[in-house]
CSV table of C-alpha atoms in Angstrom, one decimal:
chain,number,residue,atom,x,y,z
A,153,MET,CA,-28.0,-64.0,-72.0
A,154,LEU,CA,-30.7,-62.1,-70.2
A,155,ILE,CA,-29.2,-62.9,-66.9
A,156,ALA,CA,-25.7,-61.6,-68.0
A,157,THR,CA,-27.2,-58.4,-69.3
A,158,TRP,CA,-29.1,-57.8,-66.0
A,159,GLU,CA,-26.0,-58.4,-64.0
A,160,LEU,CA,-24.1,-55.9,-66.1
A,161,MET,CA,-26.7,-53.3,-65.6
A,162,ARG,CA,-26.8,-53.9,-61.8
A,163,ARG,CA,-23.0,-53.4,-61.7
A,164,ARG,CA,-23.2,-50.2,-63.6
A,165,ARG,CA,-26.0,-48.9,-61.3
A,166,ARG,CA,-23.9,-49.8,-58.3
A,167,ARG,CA,-20.8,-47.9,-59.7
A,168,GLY,CA,-23.1,-44.9,-60.5
A,169,LEU,CA,-24.5,-44.9,-57.0
A,170,THR,CA,-21.0,-45.2,-55.5
A,171,LEU,CA,-19.9,-42.2,-57.6
A,172,VAL,CA,-22.8,-40.2,-56.4
A,173,LEU,CA,-22.1,-41.0,-52.8
A,174,PHE,CA,-18.4,-40.2,-53.3
A,175,VAL,CA,-19.3,-36.8,-54.8
A,176,LEU,CA,-21.7,-36.1,-51.9
A,177,VAL,CA,-19.1,-37.0,-49.3
A,178,ILE,CA,-16.6,-34.7,-51.0
A,179,VAL,CA,-19.1,-31.9,-51.0
A,180,VAL,CA,-19.9,-32.4,-47.3
A,181,LEU,CA,-16.3,-32.6,-46.4
A,182,MET,CA,-15.6,-29.4,-48.4
A,183,LEU,CA,-18.5,-27.7,-46.7
A,184,MET,CA,-17.2,-28.8,-43.3
A,185,LEU,CA,-13.7,-27.5,-44.1
A,186,ALA,CA,-15.1,-24.2,-45.3
A,187,LEU,CA,-17.3,-23.9,-42.2
A,188,ALA,CA,-14.2,-24.7,-40.0
A,189,ILE,CA,-12.2,-22.0,-41.8
A,190,GLU,CA,-15.1,-19.5,-41.5
A,191,TRP,CA,-15.5,-20.3,-37.8
A,192,GLY,CA,-11.7,-20.0,-37.3
A,193,ARG,CA,-11.7,-16.6,-38.8
A,194,LEU,CA,-14.5,-15.4,-36.6
A,195,THR,CA,-12.9,-16.9,-33.5
A,196,ARG,CA,-9.5,-15.4,-34.3
A,197,ALA,CA,-11.1,-12.0,-34.8
A,198,ARG,CA,-12.9,-12.1,-31.5
A,199,THR,CA,-9.8,-13.4,-29.6
A,200,GLU,CA,-7.8,-10.5,-31.1
A,201,MET,CA,-10.4,-8.0,-30.3
A,202,GLN,CA,-10.8,-9.3,-26.7
A,203,GLN,CA,-7.0,-8.9,-26.2
A,204,TRP,CA,-7.1,-5.4,-27.6
A,205,CYS,CA,-10.1,-4.4,-25.4
A,206,ASP,CA,-8.3,-5.8,-22.3
A,207,ALA,CA,-5.2,-3.9,-23.1
A,208,SER,CA,-7.0,-0.7,-24.0
A,209,ALA,CA,-9.1,-0.8,-20.8
A,210,LEU,CA,-6.0,-1.2,-18.6
A,211,ALA,CA,-4.3,1.6,-20.5
A,212,GLY,CA,-7.3,3.9,-19.9
A,213,ALA,CA,-7.7,2.9,-16.3
A,214,ALA,CA,-4.2,4.1,-15.5
A,215,ASP,CA,-5.4,7.7,-16.2
A,216,LEU,CA,-8.6,7.6,-14.1
A,217,PRO,CA,-10.3,9.5,-12.7
A,218,ASN,CA,-9.5,11.9,-15.6
A,219,ALA,CA,-12.2,10.6,-18.0
A,220,THR,CA,-11.0,12.6,-21.0
A,221,GLN,CA,-7.4,11.4,-20.8
A,222,ALA,CA,-8.5,7.8,-20.0
A,223,LYS,CA,-10.6,7.6,-23.1
A,224,ARG,CA,-7.8,9.1,-25.2
A,225,SER,CA,-5.3,6.6,-23.8
A,226,ALA,CA,-7.6,3.7,-24.4
A,227,ALA,CA,-8.3,4.7,-28.0
A,228,GLU,CA,-4.6,5.3,-28.8
A,229,TYR,CA,-3.7,1.9,-27.3
A,230,TYR,CA,-6.3,0.2,-29.4
A,231,ALA,CA,-5.0,1.9,-32.6
A,232,ARG,CA,-1.5,0.9,-31.7
A,233,ASN,CA,-2.6,-2.8,-31.3
A,234,LEU,CA,-4.1,-2.6,-34.8
A,235,GLY,CA,-0.7,-1.5,-36.1
A,236,LEU,CA,-1.9,2.1,-36.7
A,237,ASP,CA,-0.5,5.4,-35.7
A,238,PRO,CA,-1.7,6.0,-32.0
A,239,ALA,CA,-3.5,9.1,-33.2
A,240,ASP,CA,-5.2,7.4,-36.1
A,241,TYR,CA,-8.7,7.2,-34.8
A,242,GLU,CA,-11.9,9.2,-35.3
A,243,GLN,CA,-14.7,10.1,-32.9
A,244,ILE,CA,-18.0,9.3,-34.5
A,245,SER,CA,-20.5,9.8,-31.6
A,246,SER,CA,-20.8,10.8,-27.9
A,247,ASP,CA,-23.7,9.8,-25.7
A,248,GLY,CA,-23.5,10.5,-21.9
A,249,ASN,CA,-20.4,8.9,-20.5
A,250,THR,CA,-19.8,6.9,-23.7
A,251,THR,CA,-17.7,8.0,-26.6
A,252,THR,CA,-17.5,5.9,-29.8
A,253,TYR,CA,-14.6,5.9,-32.2
A,254,ARG,CA,-13.8,4.5,-35.6
A,255,ILE,CA,-10.4,2.8,-35.3
A,256,GLY,CA,-9.4,1.0,-38.5
A,257,THR,CA,-12.4,-1.2,-39.4
A,258,ASP,CA,-13.5,-1.5,-35.8
A,259,GLU,CA,-16.1,0.6,-33.9
A,260,VAL,CA,-14.9,1.1,-30.3
A,261,ALA,CA,-17.2,2.5,-27.6
A,262,ILE,CA,-15.4,3.7,-24.4
A,263,THR,CA,-17.4,4.4,-21.3
A,264,THR,CA,-16.2,6.2,-18.1
A,265,PRO,CA,-17.4,6.9,-15.5
A,266,TYR,CA,-18.8,3.4,-15.6
A,267,GLU,CA,-21.0,1.4,-13.2
A,268,ASP,CA,-22.6,-2.0,-13.2
A,269,ASP,CA,-23.4,-4.7,-10.6
A,270,THR,CA,-19.8,-5.9,-10.5
A,271,ILE,CA,-18.5,-2.4,-9.9
A,272,ARG,CA,-21.0,-1.8,-7.2
A,273,SER,CA,-20.3,-5.1,-5.5
A,274,LEU,CA,-16.6,-4.1,-5.4
A,275,GLY,CA,-17.4,-0.8,-3.9
A,276,ILE,CA,-15.6,1.0,-6.7
A,277,SER,CA,-16.6,4.6,-7.5
A,278,PRO,CA,-17.7,4.9,-11.2
A,279,GLU,CA,-15.0,7.5,-11.7
A,280,TYR,CA,-12.4,4.7,-11.2
A,281,ALA,CA,-13.9,2.3,-13.8
A,282,ILE,CA,-13.7,2.2,-17.6
A,283,ARG,CA,-15.3,-0.2,-20.1
A,284,VAL,CA,-14.1,-0.7,-23.7
A,285,CYS,CA,-16.3,-2.5,-26.2
A,286,SER,CA,-15.4,-3.1,-29.9
A,287,SER,CA,-17.3,-4.5,-32.8
A,288,ARG,CA,-16.3,-5.5,-36.3
A,289,GLN,CA,-18.0,-6.6,-39.5
A,290,VAL,CA,-16.3,-9.8,-40.7
A,291,GLU,CA,-17.0,-10.8,-44.3
A,292,LEU,CA,-18.2,-14.4,-44.8
A,293,TYR,CA,-17.4,-16.7,-47.7
A,294,LEU,CA,-19.7,-19.7,-47.0
A,295,GLY,CA,-22.4,-17.5,-45.6
A,296,ARG,CA,-22.9,-15.9,-49.0
A,297,LEU,CA,-24.5,-19.2,-50.2
A,298,ALA,CA,-27.2,-18.6,-47.6
A,299,GLY,CA,-27.4,-14.9,-48.4
A,300,VAL,CA,-25.4,-13.8,-45.3
A,301,GLN,CA,-22.6,-11.4,-46.4
A,302,VAL,CA,-21.1,-10.4,-43.0
A,303,MET,CA,-21.3,-11.2,-39.3
A,304,THR,CA,-20.7,-8.8,-36.4
A,305,VAL,CA,-18.0,-9.9,-33.9
A,306,SER,CA,-17.7,-8.0,-30.6
A,307,ALA,CA,-15.7,-8.0,-27.4
A,308,CYS,CA,-15.8,-6.0,-24.1
A,309,ALA,CA,-13.5,-5.4,-21.2
A,310,THR,CA,-13.9,-3.5,-17.9
A,311,ALA,CA,-10.9,-2.3,-15.9
A,312,ILE,CA,-10.6,-0.3,-12.6
A,313,PHE,CA,-8.0,1.8,-11.0
A,314,GLU,CA,-7.4,0.9,-7.3
A,315,GLN,CA,-5.6,3.5,-5.3
A,316,ALA,CA,-3.1,2.5,-2.6
A,317,GLY,CA,-5.1,0.9,0.2
A,318,GLY,CA,-8.0,0.1,-2.1
A,319,ALA,CA,-10.8,2.2,-3.6
A,320,TYR,CA,-12.7,2.7,-0.4
A,321,VAL,CA,-12.6,5.8,1.8
A,322,LEU,CA,-13.8,3.7,4.7
A,323,PHE,CA,-13.4,-0.1,4.9
A,324,ASN,CA,-14.8,-1.8,8.1
A,325,ASN,CA,-13.4,-5.3,7.9
A,326,SER,CA,-15.0,-6.9,11.1
A,327,GLN,CA,-17.9,-9.2,10.8
A,328,THR,CA,-18.9,-8.5,14.4
A,329,THR,CA,-18.2,-4.8,14.9
A,330,PRO,CA,-20.4,-2.3,12.9
A,331,LEU,CA,-19.2,0.9,11.2
A,332,THR,CA,-20.7,3.7,13.3
A,333,ILE,CA,-21.1,7.4,12.4
A,334,THR,CA,-22.6,9.9,14.8
A,335,GLY,CA,-22.7,13.7,15.2
A,336,SER,CA,-23.4,15.9,12.2
A,337,ALA,CA,-22.2,16.8,8.8
A,338,VAL,CA,-19.7,14.0,8.2
A,339,LEU,CA,-19.1,14.0,4.4
A,340,ILE,CA,-17.5,10.9,2.8
A,341,ASP,CA,-16.5,11.8,-0.8
A,342,GLY,CA,-16.3,8.3,-2.2
A,343,SER,CA,-17.2,4.7,-1.4
A,344,VAL,CA,-17.7,3.0,1.9
A,345,HIS,CA,-17.8,-0.7,2.8
A,346,THR,CA,-18.6,-2.6,6.0
A,347,ASN,CA,-18.5,-6.4,6.4
A,348,GLN,CA,-21.1,-6.0,9.2
A,349,ASP,CA,-23.7,-3.4,10.0
A,350,LEU,CA,-23.8,0.3,9.3
A,351,ILE,CA,-25.1,2.6,12.0
A,352,VAL,CA,-25.7,6.2,11.3
A,353,ARG,CA,-27.1,8.7,13.9
A,354,GLY,CA,-27.3,12.5,14.0
A,355,SER,CA,-27.8,14.8,11.1
A,356,SER,CA,-26.6,15.6,7.6
A,357,HIS,CA,-24.1,12.7,7.1
A,358,ARG,CA,-23.5,11.9,3.5
A,359,ALA,CA,-21.5,9.5,1.2
A,360,THR,CA,-21.2,10.5,-2.4
A,361,GLY,CA,-20.2,7.0,-3.6
A,362,THR,CA,-21.8,3.6,-3.0
A,363,THR,CA,-22.1,2.3,0.5
A,364,THR,CA,-21.9,-1.5,0.4
A,365,VAL,CA,-23.2,-3.3,3.5
A,366,VAL,CA,-23.0,-7.0,4.4
A,367,GLY,CA,-25.4,-6.7,7.4
A,368,ARG,CA,-28.1,-4.2,8.1
A,369,ALA,CA,-28.1,-0.4,7.6
A,370,THR,CA,-29.7,1.5,10.5
A,371,ILE,CA,-29.9,5.2,9.8
A,372,THR,CA,-31.7,7.5,12.2
A,373,GLY,CA,-31.8,11.3,12.5
A,374,SER,CA,-32.3,13.7,9.6
A,375,ASN,CA,-30.9,14.8,6.2
A,376,HIS,CA,-28.7,11.8,5.6
A,377,SER,CA,-27.7,10.6,2.1
A,378,PHE,CA,-26.3,7.1,1.5
A,379,ASP,CA,-26.7,4.8,-1.5
A,380,ILE,CA,-26.9,1.5,0.2
A,381,GLN,CA,-26.1,-1.8,-1.6
A,382,ASN,CA,-26.2,-5.2,0.1
A,383,VAL,CA,-23.2,-7.3,-0.9
A,384,SER,CA,-21.3,-10.4,0.3
A,385,VAL,CA,-18.2,-10.2,2.5
A,386,GLN,CA,-15.3,-8.4,0.9
A,387,ASP,CA,-11.5,-9.0,1.4
A,388,ARG,CA,-9.7,-6.4,3.3
A,389,PRO,CA,-7.5,-4.2,0.9
A,390,GLN,CA,-3.8,-4.9,1.4
A,391,LEU,CA,-1.0,-2.4,1.8
A,392,PRO,CA,1.0,-1.7,-1.4
A,393,THR,CA,4.3,-1.6,0.6
A,394,SER,CA,5.5,-4.2,3.1
A,395,LEU,CA,6.1,-3.5,6.8
A,396,THR,CA,9.6,-4.9,6.3
A,397,GLU,CA,10.5,-2.0,4.1
A,398,TYR,CA,9.2,0.5,6.6
A,399,ARG,CA,11.1,-1.2,9.4
A,400,GLN,CA,14.3,-0.9,7.4
A,401,GLN,CA,13.8,2.8,6.7
A,402,ALA,CA,13.1,3.4,10.4
A,403,GLN,CA,16.2,1.5,11.4
A,404,GLN,CA,18.4,3.4,9.0
A,405,ASN,CA,17.0,6.7,10.4
A,406,GLY,CA,17.5,5.6,14.0
A,407,GLN,CA,13.7,5.5,14.6
A,408,LEU,CA,13.2,1.8,15.3
A,409,ILE,CA,12.0,1.4,18.9
A,410,ILE,CA,11.6,-2.1,20.4
A,411,GLY,CA,9.9,-3.1,23.6
A,412,ARG,CA,8.8,0.3,24.9
A,413,ASP,CA,6.3,3.0,24.2
A,414,TYR,CA,7.1,6.1,22.1
A,415,HIS,CA,5.8,9.5,23.3
A,416,ILE,CA,5.7,12.4,20.9
A,417,SER,CA,5.2,16.0,22.1
A,418,GLN,CA,5.3,19.4,20.5
A,419,ALA,CA,9.0,19.6,20.9
A,420,ASN,CA,10.1,16.2,19.5
A,421,PHE,CA,7.6,15.4,16.7
A,422,PRO,CA,9.6,13.3,14.2
A,423,GLU,CA,9.9,13.3,10.4
A,424,GLY,CA,10.0,10.1,8.3
A,425,VAL,CA,9.2,6.6,9.4
A,426,VAL,CA,8.9,5.7,13.1
A,427,TYR,CA,8.5,2.0,13.8
A,428,VAL,CA,7.6,0.7,17.2
A,429,GLU,CA,7.6,-3.0,18.1
A,430,GLY,CA,6.1,-4.1,21.4
A,431,GLY,CA,5.0,-0.6,22.3
A,432,ASN,CA,2.4,2.1,21.8
A,433,ILE,CA,2.7,5.5,20.1
A,434,THR,CA,1.1,8.6,21.7
A,435,ALA,CA,1.3,12.1,20.2
A,436,GLN,CA,0.0,15.4,21.5
A,437,GLY,CA,0.5,18.9,20.2
A,438,HIS,CA,-0.8,22.0,18.5
A,439,ALA,CA,-0.2,23.6,15.1
A,440,PHE,CA,2.5,21.3,13.8
A,441,ASN,CA,3.2,20.2,10.2
A,442,ARG,CA,5.0,17.0,9.5
A,443,ASN,CA,5.7,14.4,6.8
A,444,VAL,CA,5.7,11.2,8.9
A,445,THR,CA,4.7,7.5,9.0
A,446,LEU,CA,3.9,6.1,12.4
A,447,ILE,CA,3.8,2.3,12.8
A,448,ALA,CA,3.0,0.4,16.0
A,449,VAL,CA,3.2,-3.4,15.9
A,450,ARG,CA,2.2,-5.7,18.7
A,451,ARG,CA,5.1,-7.8,20.0
A,452,PHE,CA,5.9,-9.6,23.2
A,453,GLY,CA,2.1,-9.6,23.9
A,454,ARG,CA,1.9,-5.8,24.1
A,455,GLY,CA,1.7,-2.6,22.1
A,456,GLY,CA,0.4,-1.9,18.6
A,457,HIS,CA,-1.8,1.1,19.4
A,458,ILE,CA,-1.6,4.7,18.2
A,459,ARG,CA,-3.2,7.7,19.9
A,460,VAL,CA,-3.0,11.2,18.5
A,461,VAL,CA,-4.5,14.3,20.2
A,462,GLY,CA,-4.3,17.9,19.2
A,463,SER,CA,-5.6,20.7,17.1
A,464,SER,CA,-4.6,22.7,14.0
A,465,TRP,CA,-2.0,20.3,12.8
A,466,THR,CA,-1.3,18.8,9.4
A,467,LEU,CA,0.2,15.3,9.0
A,468,ARG,CA,1.2,13.8,5.6
A,469,ALA,CA,2.4,10.3,4.9
A,470,SER,CA,6.2,10.4,4.5
A,471,ASP,CA,5.9,8.3,1.3
A,472,ASN,CA,2.5,9.7,0.2
A,473,VAL,CA,1.0,6.3,1.1
A,474,LEU,CA,0.9,5.1,4.7
A,475,LEU,CA,0.4,7.6,7.6
A,476,PHE,CA,-0.7,5.4,10.5
A,477,TYR,CA,-0.4,1.7,11.0
A,478,GLY,CA,-1.7,0.6,14.4
A,479,ASP,CA,-1.7,-3.1,14.6
A,480,ARG,CA,-4.2,-3.0,17.5
A,481,GLY,CA,-6.0,0.2,16.7
A,482,VAL,CA,-5.7,4.0,16.0
A,483,GLU,CA,-7.4,6.9,17.9
A,484,LEU,CA,-7.5,10.4,16.6
A,485,HIS,CA,-9.0,13.2,18.8
A,486,GLY,CA,-9.0,17.0,18.2
A,487,TYR,CA,-10.1,19.9,16.1
A,488,ASN,CA,-9.3,21.5,12.7
A,489,ASN,CA,-6.7,18.9,11.7
A,490,SER,CA,-5.7,17.7,8.3
A,491,VAL,CA,-4.6,14.1,7.5
A,492,TYR,CA,-3.1,12.9,4.2
A,493,GLY,CA,-2.4,9.1,4.0
A,494,ILE,CA,-3.7,5.7,4.7
A,495,ILE,CA,-4.9,4.8,8.2
A,496,TYR,CA,-4.5,1.0,8.7
A,497,ALA,CA,-5.5,-1.1,11.7
A,498,PRO,CA,-5.6,-4.7,10.7
A,499,ASN,CA,-6.4,-6.2,14.2
A,500,GLY,CA,-8.1,-3.3,15.9
A,501,ASN,CA,-10.5,-0.4,15.6
A,502,VAL,CA,-10.2,3.2,14.4
A,503,ARG,CA,-11.9,5.9,16.5
A,504,ILE,CA,-12.1,9.5,15.4
A,505,THR,CA,-13.7,12.3,17.4
A,506,GLY,CA,-13.7,16.1,17.1
A,507,ALA,CA,-14.7,18.7,14.5
A,508,GLY,CA,-13.4,20.4,11.5
A,509,TRP,CA,-11.1,17.6,10.2
A,510,VAL,CA,-10.1,17.1,6.6
A,511,PHE,CA,-9.0,13.6,5.7
A,512,ARG,CA,-7.5,12.6,2.3
A,513,THR,CA,-7.2,9.0,3.2
A,514,SER,CA,-8.4,5.4,3.1
A,515,VAL,CA,-9.3,4.2,6.6
A,516,ILE,CA,-9.0,0.4,6.7
A,517,SER,CA,-9.6,-1.4,10.1
A,518,GLU,CA,-11.5,-4.1,11.9
A,519,GLY,CA,-14.0,-1.5,13.2
A,520,ILE,CA,-14.6,2.2,12.5
A,521,ARG,CA,-16.3,4.7,14.8
A,522,ILE,CA,-16.6,8.3,13.9
A,523,ASP,CA,-18.2,10.7,16.5
A,524,ALA,CA,-17.7,14.1,14.9
A,525,HIS,CA,-19.0,17.3,13.5
A,526,THR,CA,-18.2,19.0,10.1
A,527,MET,CA,-15.7,16.4,9.0
A,528,ARG,CA,-14.7,15.5,5.4
A,529,PHE,CA,-13.2,12.3,4.1
A,530,SER,CA,-11.9,11.7,0.5
A,531,LEU,CA,-9.4,9.5,-1.2
A,532,GLY,CA,-7.4,12.3,-2.6
A,533,PRO,CA,-6.0,10.9,-5.9
A,534,ASN,CA,-3.2,13.6,-5.9
A,535,ILE,CA,-2.0,12.2,-2.5
A,536,PHE,CA,-1.4,8.6,-3.2
A,537,GLY,CA,1.6,7.9,-5.4
A,538,ILE,CA,0.9,4.2,-5.7
A,539,GLY,CA,-2.1,2.5,-7.3
A,540,GLY,CA,-2.9,-0.3,-9.6
A,541,VAL,CA,-5.1,-1.3,-12.4
A,542,ARG,CA,-6.8,-4.6,-13.1
A,543,LEU,CA,-9.5,-6.2,-15.2
A,544,VAL,CA,-12.8,-7.1,-13.5
A,545,GLU,CA,-14.8,-8.2,-16.5
């Protein structure tokens, strides 16, 4: 009898323990499910915010370097992604280059001009970079059990605007030929890059943007101003338009020359695209004004060089993008001239001498040598009709 009673009690205790374990398992599973739901809500919120920051940064970058318009476009685009009216946002603070807005339940900080290590390594001027960061307070359900009511979720994105030819005023692609500047008062209004050394001699040379150097910077003389940053080798910026398109335009206009040199004088300076295969282009004159694109491509083992000499002339790229393409090099010599458009020498050097020049350009070549006095280089955002935006962070 006692044995039977003891066995009955043991079975009851076992059933009771099983019930307790079952309840504990159910509680743990429910907590895990609640945690998964909570984590999913936070992850979804951050993913959405990251997408909206990406899109807003790209929208703002398209309006750079106009900082006011870029911030407005980024804020409007963020509001639109939230399903709000594009103008439904409120500025809540402004600190330096950063303006913070209330958009829906999100707090969105937009910064331009913007600069960090990534922007500097790319040689991008801060005026052509924008950063959008957003934060949101997400209410927690499970967290309330631990006394945590909300959690802050945040996301950031950085975008840049790259003008046709890249964001550099001067880009020295060679790893064996330095970028050399001599003379006096050469002003570079923007960023400079050399995949080798930088050599500066003379007086009063200055670059307003970052000068990124792979090798060494040797600066002698007086009154120079360069913000030198050492970086790794950078890829050469590519042309936004293919040479094939330029060749077709030249052929349609009867200005495709194959297998011979092309000489330009005061009397026959062309308009539009001139495309020379297997020959060189030389031009000489005074006080002329043309919209032109000169292209010399090496073929048959010869050609591909452009040489322009003269004074008081103005040359503008026929398409507002490419002015000179010298496969094997470009030489410019003279005084008081104005140049508007990209100068591109993928397999040669660019040499510039003289005084009183004004360049609104991007010079991209294997090597660059400037021996000049009172010369100014800038990208000229109003000149280039083609550009692109991209995310960098």
